[in-house]
Tab-separated table of C-alpha atoms in Angstrom:
chain	number	residue	atom	x	y	z
A	1	UNK	CA	-8.839	4.658	1.008
A	2	UNK	CA	-7.254	1.966	2.521
A	3	UNK	CA	-6.480	-1.280	0.281
A	4	UNK	CA	-6.405	-4.828	2.099
A	5	UNK	CA	-3.734	-7.868	0.508
A	6	UNK	CA	-4.926	-11.057	2.841
A	7	UNK	CA	-2.043	-13.840	3.120
A	8	UNK	CA	-1.428	-17.049	4.961
A	9	UNK	CA	-3.602	-19.385	3.757
A	10	UNK	CA	-3.655	-22.741	3.190
A	11	UNK	CA	-4.165	-26.614	3.961
A	12	UNK	CA	-4.172	-27.910	6.960
A	13	UNK	CA	-5.159	-31.129	9.637
A	14	UNK	CA	-6.912	-30.834	12.225
A	15	UNK	CA	-5.870	-30.003	14.858
A	16	UNK	CA	-3.845	-27.721	13.381
A	17	UNK	CA	-3.351	-23.797	13.521
A	18	UNK	CA	-3.113	-21.390	10.667
A	19	UNK	CA	-1.386	-16.903	10.835
A	20	UNK	CA	-3.857	-15.690	8.777
A	21	UNK	CA	-2.119	-11.848	7.897
A	22	UNK	CA	-4.390	-8.709	6.528
A	23	UNK	CA	-1.844	-5.840	5.227
A	24	UNK	CA	-3.464	-2.408	4.759
A	25	UNK	CA	-1.791	0.779	1.861
A	26	UNK	CA	-3.141	4.015	1.244
A	27	UNK	CA	-4.332	4.159	4.792
A	28	UNK	CA	-3.052	4.808	8.946
A	29	UNK	CA	-5.604	1.443	9.862
A	30	UNK	CA	-5.307	3.487	13.052
A	31	UNK	CA	-8.294	5.605	11.214
A	32	UNK	CA	-10.608	1.728	11.084
A	33	UNK	CA	-12.255	-0.558	13.437
A	34	UNK	CA	-10.996	-4.409	11.462
A	35	UNK	CA	-12.756	-7.370	10.839
A	36	UNK	CA	-12.592	-10.874	9.772
A	37	UNK	CA	-14.952	-12.503	7.527
A	38	UNK	CA	-15.585	-16.190	6.083
A	39	UNK	CA	-17.154	-17.495	3.778
A	40	UNK	CA	-17.888	-21.322	2.177
A	41	UNK	CA	-19.699	-22.506	-0.502
A	42	UNK	CA	-23.578	-22.173	-0.748
A	43	UNK	CA	-23.300	-20.961	2.162
A	44	UNK	CA	-23.471	-16.730	3.141
A	45	UNK	CA	-20.177	-14.391	4.669
A	46	UNK	CA	-20.089	-14.624	8.571
A	47	UNK	CA	-17.843	-12.509	10.700
A	48	UNK	CA	-15.286	-14.382	12.462
A	49	UNK	CA	-13.789	-11.742	14.804
A	50	UNK	CA	-13.014	-7.691	14.771
A	51	UNK	CA	-11.128	-5.544	16.192
A	52	UNK	CA	-11.419	-1.745	17.556
A	53	UNK	CA	-9.511	0.604	16.576
A	54	UNK	CA	-9.002	2.492	20.031
A	55	UNK	CA	-8.651	-0.316	23.199
A	56	UNK	CA	-8.628	-3.107	20.936
A	57	UNK	CA	-12.134	-4.423	22.171
A	58	UNK	CA	-12.949	-7.753	20.308
A	59	UNK	CA	-15.431	-9.539	19.443
A	60	UNK	CA	-15.236	-13.378	18.254
A	61	UNK	CA	-17.981	-15.284	17.374
A	62	UNK	CA	-19.542	-17.913	19.388
A	63	UNK	CA	-17.965	-21.370	17.783
A	64	UNK	CA	-14.538	-19.842	16.909
A	65	UNK	CA	-14.353	-17.623	20.496
A	66	UNK	CA	-10.818	-20.067	22.815
A	67	UNK	CA	-9.789	-21.347	19.632
A	68	UNK	CA	-9.384	-17.734	17.056
A	69	UNK	CA	-6.847	-15.366	18.544
A	70	UNK	CA	-6.811	-11.409	16.223
A	71	UNK	CA	-4.565	-8.875	16.447
A	72	UNK	CA	-3.539	-5.253	14.982
A	73	UNK	CA	-0.297	-3.344	14.582
A	74	UNK	CA	-0.990	-0.498	14.037
A	75	UNK	CA	3.149	0.225	13.328
A	76	UNK	CA	2.759	-1.760	10.951
A	77	UNK	CA	-0.218	-1.973	9.633
A	78	UNK	CA	-0.741	-5.130	9.566
A	79	UNK	CA	-4.017	-7.244	11.454
A	80	UNK	CA	-4.048	-10.663	12.308
A	81	UNK	CA	-5.906	-14.496	13.178
A	82	UNK	CA	-4.508	-16.801	14.781
A	83	UNK	CA	-6.252	-20.154	14.020
A	84	UNK	CA	-5.787	-22.903	16.309
A	85	UNK	CA	-7.771	-26.331	17.018
A	86	UNK	CA	-8.868	-25.903	13.768
A	87	UNK	CA	-11.782	-28.108	12.410
A	88	UNK	CA	-12.467	-29.191	8.491
A	89	UNK	CA	-16.372	-26.896	9.313
A	90	UNK	CA	-13.668	-23.442	9.924
A	91	UNK	CA	-12.888	-23.951	5.762
A	92	UNK	CA	-13.802	-21.194	3.795
A	93	UNK	CA	-12.249	-17.823	1.925
A	94	UNK	CA	-10.852	-15.982	4.829
A	95	UNK	CA	-10.545	-12.080	4.108
A	96	UNK	CA	-10.657	-8.960	5.883
A	97	UNK	CA	-12.467	-5.806	5.623
A	98	UNK	CA	-12.010	-2.361	7.021
A	99	UNK	CA	-14.515	0.435	8.058
A	100	UNK	CA	-12.952	4.247	9.312
A	101	UNK	CA	-13.921	5.339	12.569
A	102	UNK	CA	-15.953	8.176	10.738
A	103	UNK	CA	-18.788	6.127	10.412
A	104	UNK	CA	-17.997	2.877	12.457
A	105	UNK	CA	-17.625	3.576	16.803
A	106	UNK	CA	-17.302	-0.680	17.359
A	107	UNK	CA	-16.785	-4.143	15.768
A	108	UNK	CA	-19.560	-5.103	14.178
A	109	UNK	CA	-20.239	-9.065	13.228
A	110	UNK	CA	-22.390	-7.203	10.032
A	111	UNK	CA	-20.630	-7.632	6.251
A	112	UNK	CA	-22.668	-4.483	5.594
A	113	UNK	CA	-21.495	-2.585	8.143
A	114	UNK	CA	-17.730	-2.307	5.903
A	115	UNK	CA	-16.969	-0.350	3.531
A	116	UNK	CA	-13.239	-2.032	1.700
A	117	UNK	CA	-12.449	-5.768	1.338
A	118	UNK	CA	-9.469	-7.675	0.854
A	119	UNK	CA	-9.723	-10.231	-2.436
A	120	UNK	CA	-10.060	-13.636	0.600
A	121	UNK	CA	-7.512	-16.528	1.444
A	122	UNK	CA	-7.911	-19.729	0.881
A	123	UNK	CA	-7.633	-21.710	4.066
A	124	UNK	CA	-8.772	-25.497	3.431
A	125	UNK	CA	-8.964	-28.117	6.450
A	126	UNK	CA	-8.954	-31.526	6.017
A	127	UNK	CA	-6.625	-34.423	6.897
């Protein structure tokens, strides 16, 4: 099993940037598809971005495309989410999630597709 720990959240002004990190342990990250999700107060958890295992293909939610960039380093067992041009509506708890490539062959935006979750990190965009 893989354990995930997020870091890098915080308070940032509109238009600012943050880089979230997802550190994996217990199992090689290369065996998993990794997704980033967020949940704002009173709202359902939603998919933000995903990166596949093999070819590095990615997926982004429409409202973060061109602003967020996901990347992975299988050697360091890390996945990153670079968030630029942040908006107040990006405020949420951000979590990374993993699913074994035995059960998921490509990126998925549905949280139910992922088995392993980190504890989340708060991102607040406010002036």
